[in-house]
Coordinates of C-alpha atoms in Angstrom, one line a residue:
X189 CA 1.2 -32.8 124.2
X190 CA -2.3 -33.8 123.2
X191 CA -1.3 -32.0 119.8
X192 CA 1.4 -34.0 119.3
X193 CA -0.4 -37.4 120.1
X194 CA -3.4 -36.1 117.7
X195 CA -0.4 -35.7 114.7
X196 CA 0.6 -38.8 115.5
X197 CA -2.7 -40.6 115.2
X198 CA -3.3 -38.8 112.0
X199 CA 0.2 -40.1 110.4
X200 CA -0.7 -43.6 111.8
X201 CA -3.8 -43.4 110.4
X202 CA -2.4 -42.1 106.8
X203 CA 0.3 -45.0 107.3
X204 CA -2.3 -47.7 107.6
X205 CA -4.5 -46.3 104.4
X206 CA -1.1 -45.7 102.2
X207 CA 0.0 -49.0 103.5
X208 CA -1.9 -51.4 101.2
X209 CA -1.1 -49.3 97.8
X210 CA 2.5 -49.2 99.3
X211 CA 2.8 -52.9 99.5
X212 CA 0.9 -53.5 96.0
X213 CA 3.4 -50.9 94.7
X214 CA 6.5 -52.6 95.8
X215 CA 4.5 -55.9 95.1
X216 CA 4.0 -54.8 91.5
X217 CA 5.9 -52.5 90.5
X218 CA 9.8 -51.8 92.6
X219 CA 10.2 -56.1 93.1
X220 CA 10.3 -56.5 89.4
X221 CA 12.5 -53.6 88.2
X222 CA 14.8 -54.3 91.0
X223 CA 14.9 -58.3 89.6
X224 CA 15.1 -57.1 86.1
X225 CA 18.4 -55.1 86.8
X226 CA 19.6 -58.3 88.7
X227 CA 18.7 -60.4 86.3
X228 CA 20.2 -58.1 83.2
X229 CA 23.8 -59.3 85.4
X230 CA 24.0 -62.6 84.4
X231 CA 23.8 -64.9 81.9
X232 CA 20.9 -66.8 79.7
X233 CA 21.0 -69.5 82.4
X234 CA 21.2 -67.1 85.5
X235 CA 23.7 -68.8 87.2
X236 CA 27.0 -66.8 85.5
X237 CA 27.7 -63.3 86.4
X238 CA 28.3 -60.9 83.0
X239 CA 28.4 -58.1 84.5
X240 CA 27.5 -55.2 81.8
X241 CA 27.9 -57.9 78.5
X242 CA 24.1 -57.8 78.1
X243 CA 24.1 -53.8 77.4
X244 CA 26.8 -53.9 75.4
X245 CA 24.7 -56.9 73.5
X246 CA 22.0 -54.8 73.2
X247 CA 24.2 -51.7 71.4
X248 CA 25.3 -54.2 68.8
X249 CA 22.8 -56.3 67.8
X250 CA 21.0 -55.3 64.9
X251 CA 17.6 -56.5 65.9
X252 CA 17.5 -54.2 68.8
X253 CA 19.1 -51.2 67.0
X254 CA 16.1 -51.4 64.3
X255 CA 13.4 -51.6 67.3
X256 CA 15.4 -48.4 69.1
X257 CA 15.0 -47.0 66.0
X258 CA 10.9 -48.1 65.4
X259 CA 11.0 -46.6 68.6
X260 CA 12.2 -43.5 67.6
X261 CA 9.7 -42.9 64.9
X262 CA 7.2 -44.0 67.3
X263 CA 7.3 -41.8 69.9
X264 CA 8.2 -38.8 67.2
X265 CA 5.5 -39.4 64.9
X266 CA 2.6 -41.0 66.6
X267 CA 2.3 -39.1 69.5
X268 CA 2.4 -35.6 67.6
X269 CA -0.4 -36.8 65.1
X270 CA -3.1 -38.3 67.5
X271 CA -2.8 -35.3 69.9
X272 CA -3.3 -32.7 66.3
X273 CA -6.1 -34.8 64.9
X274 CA -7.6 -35.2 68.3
X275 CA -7.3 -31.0 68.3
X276 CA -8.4 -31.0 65.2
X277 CA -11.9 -32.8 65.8
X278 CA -12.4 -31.0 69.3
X279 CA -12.4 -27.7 67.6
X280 CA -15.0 -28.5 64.4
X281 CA -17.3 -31.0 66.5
X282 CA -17.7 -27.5 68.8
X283 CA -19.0 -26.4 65.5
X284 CA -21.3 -28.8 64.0
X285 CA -24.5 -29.8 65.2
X286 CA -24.0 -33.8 65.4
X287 CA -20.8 -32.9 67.2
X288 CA -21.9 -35.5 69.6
X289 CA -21.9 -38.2 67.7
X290 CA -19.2 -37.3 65.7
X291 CA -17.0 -37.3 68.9
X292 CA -19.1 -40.9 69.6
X293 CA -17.7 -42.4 66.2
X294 CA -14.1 -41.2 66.9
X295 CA -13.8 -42.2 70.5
X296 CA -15.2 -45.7 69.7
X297 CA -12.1 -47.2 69.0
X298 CA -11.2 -46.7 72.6
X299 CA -13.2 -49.6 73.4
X300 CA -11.9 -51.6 71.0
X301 CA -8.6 -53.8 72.5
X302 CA -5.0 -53.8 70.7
X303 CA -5.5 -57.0 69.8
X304 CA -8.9 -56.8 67.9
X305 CA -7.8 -53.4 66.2
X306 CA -4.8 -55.4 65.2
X307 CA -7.3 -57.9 63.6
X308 CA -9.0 -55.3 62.1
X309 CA -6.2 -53.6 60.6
X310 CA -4.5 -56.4 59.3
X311 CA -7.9 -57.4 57.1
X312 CA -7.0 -53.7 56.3
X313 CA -4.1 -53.5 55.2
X314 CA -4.7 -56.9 52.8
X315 CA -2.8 -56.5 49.6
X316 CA -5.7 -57.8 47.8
X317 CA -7.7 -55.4 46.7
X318 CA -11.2 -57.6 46.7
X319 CA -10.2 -58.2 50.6
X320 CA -8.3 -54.8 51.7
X321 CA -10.0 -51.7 52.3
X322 CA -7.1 -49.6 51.6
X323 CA -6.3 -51.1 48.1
X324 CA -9.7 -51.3 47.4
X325 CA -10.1 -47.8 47.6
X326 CA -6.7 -47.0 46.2
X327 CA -7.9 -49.5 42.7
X328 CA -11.1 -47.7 42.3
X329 CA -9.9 -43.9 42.0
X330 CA -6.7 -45.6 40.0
X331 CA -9.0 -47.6 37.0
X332 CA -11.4 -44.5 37.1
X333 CA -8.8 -42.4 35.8
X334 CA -6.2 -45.3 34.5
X335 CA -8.5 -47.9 33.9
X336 CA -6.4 -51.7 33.1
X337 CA -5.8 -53.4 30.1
X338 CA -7.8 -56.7 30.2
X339 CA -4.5 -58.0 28.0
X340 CA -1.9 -57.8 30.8
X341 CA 0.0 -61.1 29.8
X342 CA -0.8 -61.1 25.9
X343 CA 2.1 -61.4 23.9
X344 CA 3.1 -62.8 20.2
X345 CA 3.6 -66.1 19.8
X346 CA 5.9 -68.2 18.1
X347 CA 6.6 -67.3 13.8
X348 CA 3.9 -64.4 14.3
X349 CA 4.4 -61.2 12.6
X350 CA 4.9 -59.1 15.7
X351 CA 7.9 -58.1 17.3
X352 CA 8.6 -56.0 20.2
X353 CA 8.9 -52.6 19.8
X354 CA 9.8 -51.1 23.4
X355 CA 8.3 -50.1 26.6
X356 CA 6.1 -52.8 25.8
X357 CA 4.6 -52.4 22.7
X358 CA 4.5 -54.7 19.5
X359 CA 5.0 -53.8 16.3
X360 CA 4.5 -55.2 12.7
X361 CA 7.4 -56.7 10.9
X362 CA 6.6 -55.4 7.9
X363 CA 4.4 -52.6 5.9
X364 CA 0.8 -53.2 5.6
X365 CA -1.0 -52.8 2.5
X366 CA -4.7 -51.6 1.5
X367 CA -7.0 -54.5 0.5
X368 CA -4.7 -57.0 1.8
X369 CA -6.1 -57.9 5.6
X370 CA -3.6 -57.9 8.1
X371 CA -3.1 -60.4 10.8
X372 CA -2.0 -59.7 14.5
X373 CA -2.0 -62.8 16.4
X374 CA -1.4 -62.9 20.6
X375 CA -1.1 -65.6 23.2
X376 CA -1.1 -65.5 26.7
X377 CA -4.1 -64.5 27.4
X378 CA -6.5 -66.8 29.2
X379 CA -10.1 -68.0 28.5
X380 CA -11.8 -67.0 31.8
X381 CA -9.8 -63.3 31.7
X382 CA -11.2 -62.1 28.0
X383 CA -13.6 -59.1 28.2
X384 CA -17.4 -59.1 28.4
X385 CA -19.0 -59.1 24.9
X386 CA -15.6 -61.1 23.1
X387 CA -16.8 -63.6 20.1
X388 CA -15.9 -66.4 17.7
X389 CA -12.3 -64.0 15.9
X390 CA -13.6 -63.1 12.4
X391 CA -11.8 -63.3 9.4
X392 CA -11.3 -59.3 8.1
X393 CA -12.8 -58.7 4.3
X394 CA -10.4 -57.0 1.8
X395 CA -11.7 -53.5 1.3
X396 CA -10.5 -51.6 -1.6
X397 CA -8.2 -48.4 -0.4
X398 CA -9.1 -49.2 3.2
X399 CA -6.5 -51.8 5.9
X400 CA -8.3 -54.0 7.1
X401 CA -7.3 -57.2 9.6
X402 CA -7.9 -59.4 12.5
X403 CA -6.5 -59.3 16.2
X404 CA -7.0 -62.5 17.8
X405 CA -6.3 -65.2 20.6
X406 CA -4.3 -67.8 18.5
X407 CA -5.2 -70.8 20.8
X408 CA -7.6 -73.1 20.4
X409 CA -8.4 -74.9 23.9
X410 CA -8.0 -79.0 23.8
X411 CA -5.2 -78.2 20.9
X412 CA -5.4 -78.1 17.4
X413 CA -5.2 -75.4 14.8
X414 CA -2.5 -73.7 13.1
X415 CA -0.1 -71.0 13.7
X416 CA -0.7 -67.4 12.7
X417 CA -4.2 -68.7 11.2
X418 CA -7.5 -67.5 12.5
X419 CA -9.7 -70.8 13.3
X420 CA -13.6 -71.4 14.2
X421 CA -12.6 -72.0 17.4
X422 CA -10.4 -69.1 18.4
X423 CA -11.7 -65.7 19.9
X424 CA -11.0 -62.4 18.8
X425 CA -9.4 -59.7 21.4
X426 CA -12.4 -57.5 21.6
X427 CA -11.5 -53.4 22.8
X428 CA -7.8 -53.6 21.6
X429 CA -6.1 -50.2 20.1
X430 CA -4.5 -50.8 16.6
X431 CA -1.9 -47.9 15.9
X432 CA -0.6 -47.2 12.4
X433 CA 2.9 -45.7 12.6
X434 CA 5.0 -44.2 9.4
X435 CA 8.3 -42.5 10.2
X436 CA 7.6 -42.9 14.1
X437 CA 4.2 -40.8 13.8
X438 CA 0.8 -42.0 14.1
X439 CA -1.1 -41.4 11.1
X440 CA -4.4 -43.3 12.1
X441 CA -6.0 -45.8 14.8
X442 CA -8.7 -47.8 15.2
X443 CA -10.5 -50.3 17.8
X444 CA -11.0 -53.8 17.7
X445 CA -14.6 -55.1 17.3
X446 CA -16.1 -57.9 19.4
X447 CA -14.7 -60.3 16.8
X448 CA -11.3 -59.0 16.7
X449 CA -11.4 -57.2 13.3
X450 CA -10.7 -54.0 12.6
X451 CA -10.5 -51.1 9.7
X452 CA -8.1 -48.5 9.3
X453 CA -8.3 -45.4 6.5
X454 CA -6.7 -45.3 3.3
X455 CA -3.6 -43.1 5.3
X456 CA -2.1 -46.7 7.1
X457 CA -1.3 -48.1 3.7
X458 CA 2.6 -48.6 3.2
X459 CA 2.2 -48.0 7.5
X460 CA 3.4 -50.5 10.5
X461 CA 0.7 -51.5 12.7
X462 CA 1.5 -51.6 16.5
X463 CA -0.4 -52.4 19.4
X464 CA 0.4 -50.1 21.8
X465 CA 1.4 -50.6 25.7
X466 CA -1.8 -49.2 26.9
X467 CA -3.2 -52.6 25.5
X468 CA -1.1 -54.4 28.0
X469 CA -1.3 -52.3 31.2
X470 CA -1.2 -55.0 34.0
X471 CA -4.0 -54.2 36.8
X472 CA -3.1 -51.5 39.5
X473 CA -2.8 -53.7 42.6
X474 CA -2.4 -50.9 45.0
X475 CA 0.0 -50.4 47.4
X476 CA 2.2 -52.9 49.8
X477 CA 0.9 -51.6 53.1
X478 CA 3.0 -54.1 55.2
X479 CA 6.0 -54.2 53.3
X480 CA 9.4 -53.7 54.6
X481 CA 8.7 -49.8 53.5
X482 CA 5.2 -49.3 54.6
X483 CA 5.2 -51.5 57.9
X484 CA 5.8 -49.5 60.4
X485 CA 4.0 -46.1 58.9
X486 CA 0.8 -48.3 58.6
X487 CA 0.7 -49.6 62.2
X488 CA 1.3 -45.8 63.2
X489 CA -1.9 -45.4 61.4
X490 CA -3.3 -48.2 63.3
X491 CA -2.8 -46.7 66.9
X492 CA -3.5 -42.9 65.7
X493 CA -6.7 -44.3 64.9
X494 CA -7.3 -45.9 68.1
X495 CA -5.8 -43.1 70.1
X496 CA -6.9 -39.9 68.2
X497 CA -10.3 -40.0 69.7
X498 CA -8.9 -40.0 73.4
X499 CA -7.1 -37.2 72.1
X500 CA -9.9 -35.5 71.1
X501 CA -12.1 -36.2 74.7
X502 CA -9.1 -34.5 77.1
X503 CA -8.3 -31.5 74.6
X504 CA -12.5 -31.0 74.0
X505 CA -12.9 -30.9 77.7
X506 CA -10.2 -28.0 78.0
X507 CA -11.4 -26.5 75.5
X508 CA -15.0 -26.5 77.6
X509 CA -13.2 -24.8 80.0
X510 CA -11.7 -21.9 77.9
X511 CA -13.2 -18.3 78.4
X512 CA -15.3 -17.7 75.4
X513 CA -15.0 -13.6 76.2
X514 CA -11.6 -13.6 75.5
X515 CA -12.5 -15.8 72.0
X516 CA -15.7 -13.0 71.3
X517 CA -13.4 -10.1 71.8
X518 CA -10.7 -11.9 69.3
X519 CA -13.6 -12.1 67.1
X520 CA -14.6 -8.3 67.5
X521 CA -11.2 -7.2 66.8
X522 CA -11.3 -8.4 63.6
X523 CA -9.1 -11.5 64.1
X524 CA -10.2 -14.4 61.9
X525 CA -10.7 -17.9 63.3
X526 CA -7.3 -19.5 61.9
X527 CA -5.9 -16.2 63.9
X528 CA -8.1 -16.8 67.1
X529 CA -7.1 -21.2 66.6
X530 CA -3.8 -20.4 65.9
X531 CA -3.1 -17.2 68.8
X532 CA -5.7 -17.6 71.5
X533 CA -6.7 -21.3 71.4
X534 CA -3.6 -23.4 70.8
X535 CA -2.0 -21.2 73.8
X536 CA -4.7 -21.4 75.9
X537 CA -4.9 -25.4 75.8
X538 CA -1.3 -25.6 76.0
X539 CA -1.4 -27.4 79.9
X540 CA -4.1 -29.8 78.1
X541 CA -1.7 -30.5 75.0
X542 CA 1.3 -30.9 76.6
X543 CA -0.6 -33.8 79.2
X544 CA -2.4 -35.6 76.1
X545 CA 1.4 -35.5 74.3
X546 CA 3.5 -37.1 77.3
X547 CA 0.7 -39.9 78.1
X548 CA 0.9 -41.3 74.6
X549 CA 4.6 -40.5 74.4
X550 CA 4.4 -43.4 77.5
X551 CA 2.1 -45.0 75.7
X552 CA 4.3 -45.5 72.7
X553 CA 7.1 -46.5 74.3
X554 CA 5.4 -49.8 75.4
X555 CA 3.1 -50.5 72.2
X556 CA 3.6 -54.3 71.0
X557 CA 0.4 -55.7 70.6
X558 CA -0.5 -54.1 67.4
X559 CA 3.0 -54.6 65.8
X560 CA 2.7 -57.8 66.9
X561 CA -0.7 -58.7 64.9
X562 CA -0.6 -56.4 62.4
X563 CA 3.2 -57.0 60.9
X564 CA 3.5 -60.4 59.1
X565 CA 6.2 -62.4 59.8
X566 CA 8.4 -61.8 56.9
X567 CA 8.7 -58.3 58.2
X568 CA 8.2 -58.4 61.8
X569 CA 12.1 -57.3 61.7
X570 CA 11.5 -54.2 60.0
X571 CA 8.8 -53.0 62.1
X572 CA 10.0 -54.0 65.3
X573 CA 9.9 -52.0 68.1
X574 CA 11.9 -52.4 72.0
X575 CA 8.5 -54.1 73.4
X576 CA 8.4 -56.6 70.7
X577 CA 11.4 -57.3 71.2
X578 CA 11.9 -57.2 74.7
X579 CA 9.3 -60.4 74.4
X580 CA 11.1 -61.7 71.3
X581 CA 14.6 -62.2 73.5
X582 CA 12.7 -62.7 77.0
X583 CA 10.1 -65.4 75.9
X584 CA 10.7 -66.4 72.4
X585 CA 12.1 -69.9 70.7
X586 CA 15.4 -68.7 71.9
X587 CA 15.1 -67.4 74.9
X588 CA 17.6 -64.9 76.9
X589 CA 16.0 -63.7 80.1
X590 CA 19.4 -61.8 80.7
X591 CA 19.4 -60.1 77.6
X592 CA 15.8 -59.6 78.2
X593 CA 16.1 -57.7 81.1
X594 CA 18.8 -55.6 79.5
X595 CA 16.5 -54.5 77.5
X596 CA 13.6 -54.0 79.7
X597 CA 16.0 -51.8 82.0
X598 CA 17.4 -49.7 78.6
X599 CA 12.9 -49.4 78.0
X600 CA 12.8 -48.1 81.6
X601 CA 15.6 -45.9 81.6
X602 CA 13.8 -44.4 78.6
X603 CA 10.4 -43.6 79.7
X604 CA 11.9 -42.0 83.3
X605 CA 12.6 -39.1 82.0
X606 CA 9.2 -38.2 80.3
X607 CA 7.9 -39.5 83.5
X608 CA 10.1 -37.1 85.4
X609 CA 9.1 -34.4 83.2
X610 CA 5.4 -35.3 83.8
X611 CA 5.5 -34.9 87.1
X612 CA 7.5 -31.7 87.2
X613 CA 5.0 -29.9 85.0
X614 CA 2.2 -31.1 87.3
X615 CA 3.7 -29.8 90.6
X616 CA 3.9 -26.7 88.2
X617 CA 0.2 -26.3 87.3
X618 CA -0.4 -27.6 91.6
X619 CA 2.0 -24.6 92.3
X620 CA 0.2 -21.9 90.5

């Protein structure tokens, strides 16, 4: 008897500790998935029951097929990348002497909030180059080996003795001859964009058994001179490749001088001059981070960043825990370290992987901040994701709480079983 009153007392007294998280949990957490499959019954108003109308709204609108299938990506791409990279960096900061602050650097991000690293990424991600990290980069290795023309919009004008010749080239309308100077005059091009070093366009000198001529801006600013006729106040095209072709082969080239004019060997006579495309090459602008293509690969990018270093803290600290005999005796047998990562310590942190991959497989599943901030408008659509859209139908300019909480229940329904799964493999590793 006075065992069965001491049992007692100690379930009372578990009861009335479990109590208060019990009530915060039904509070918090059963209440308002028990009112969101109410509420995904009836109607946009509330007051008309639908029944299942709001699923089968959800299965045909394209909006929320495109965020299923964000979703998709998410949870198959992001996930899987954080938790390598974060194995990645736990093995070599092991390795390194500064391994500590290396692991510092990565797991900084952590502290950061979705919001700001949305900020962040979307200065980023800029499509300017002079305001966009990425395309900043991306432009400065392109022009070191592909450097830009400084001519991108030059192009003959009106009468002028240049015609296209393809793939953006012009060409000569006639022969050139030795002694006569040839002229090559271009528009388009303007004042504030001509290279460093251009001057006043000279007039070329006739030089006996040599072709000689001028490649110049014809424009003169305020108005005023005459077509195809180099003028005081007109500037030559400083840097710009003069090609002279016979029977489609180049048989000499030359450069134009700070004044425009230029000198080619006795081998142009009887040649067409063309300025070749090269002269034209608009500026590399980089890539469209957040367009319809890109989006959704660049926000990935945006949360493996964030997450990787989280990644890296939970798999470092079972790594800690691995024993380093069995890695030494690998080591003695000859194995190499890709054989000891690849067969001793990836199965070994197996437990540790497997956690760190189903907690940011939950995670995924409810990202919305960073699409949110880092997507522009014109192509929130395309990166959409069930979150963002959950709050798009729920609470935006149109809003359908019953369609809402269709979706919310379809976003719950997902995650259960990875949450199922989670807890499974802990009773597991509680088991052993």
């Amino acid at each position: 008897m006075p065992g069965r009153r001491a049992a007692t007392r100690r379930r009372l007294v578990a009861a009335a500790f479990l109590l208060p998280a019990l009530v915060l949990l039904g509070a918090l957490v059963v209440q308002p998935i028990g009112f969101s499959l109410y509420r995904s019954l009836f109607d946009r108003s509330g007051d008309t029951f639908v029944g299942a109308a709001n699923y089968e709204a959800v299965v045909r609108d394209p909006a929320i097929v495109t965020a299923l299938r964000n979703t998709a990506v998410w949870v198959l791409v992001a996930p899987a990348v954080a938790t390598a990279l974060g194995l990645v960096f736990a093995v070599l900061t092991e390795r390194v002497r500064w391994g500590t602050a290396f692991r510092l650097l990565v797991f900084m991000p952590m502290a950061i909030s979705m919001l700001a690293a949305g900020i962040i990424f979307r200065l980023v991600y800029d499509h300017d180059p002079h305001r966009g990290v990425a395309n900043a980069v991306l432009v400065g290795v392109h022009d070191t080996f592909a450097p830009s023309s400084a001519f991108p919009k030059a192009r003959p004008g009106r009468d002028s003795p240049l015609e296209p010749a393809g793939d953006g080239a012009f060409l000569t309308r006639a022969p050139v001859r030795a002694g006569v100077p040839a002229l090559l005059p271009l528009v388009g091009v303007a004042p504030e964009a001509l290279p460093e070093g251009a001057r006043t366009a000279g007039t070329a000198r006739a030089v006996p058994g040599k072709v000689t001529g001028t490649v110049w801006q014809d424009f003169t600013r305020g108005g005023g001179g005459a077509v195809n006729v180099v003028d005081p106040a007109e500037t030559g095209l400083a840097g710009m490749r003069i090609e002279a072709v016979r029977d489609g082969r180049v048989v000499a080239s030359a450069t134009a001088g700070a004044d425009g004019t230029f000198t080619l060997p006795a081998a142009a006579d009887g040649a067409r001059l063309r300025l070749p495309a090269s002269n034209f090459r608009a500026p590399y602008a980089g890539v469209e981070w957040l367009g319809p293509v890109l989006v959704t690969p660049a926000v990935i990018g945006a949360y493996v960043w964030m997450w990787a270093g989280f990644a890296m803290v939970l798999i470092g600290a079972g790594l800690a825990a691995l024993p380093r005999e069995l890695l030494e005796a690998a080591r003695v047998d000859g194995a190499g370290e890709w054989q000891v990562f690849r067969r001793i310590t990836v199965p070994l942190l197996a437990p540790v992987l497997v956690v760190v991959l189903v907690t940011l497989v939950i995670n995924v599943m409810k990202v919305f901040d960073l699409v949110f901030v880092i997507a522009p408008g014109a192509v929130q659509d395309d990166a959409n994701v069930l979150a963002l859209q959950l709050y798009r139908t729920a609470f935006g300019t149109d809003a359908d709480q019953g369609l809402g909480s269709a979706i919310a229940v379809l976003l719950l329904v997902l995650v259960v079983p990875v949450m199922l799964l989670n807890i499974r493999r802990m009773r597991k590793e509680a088991s052993r």
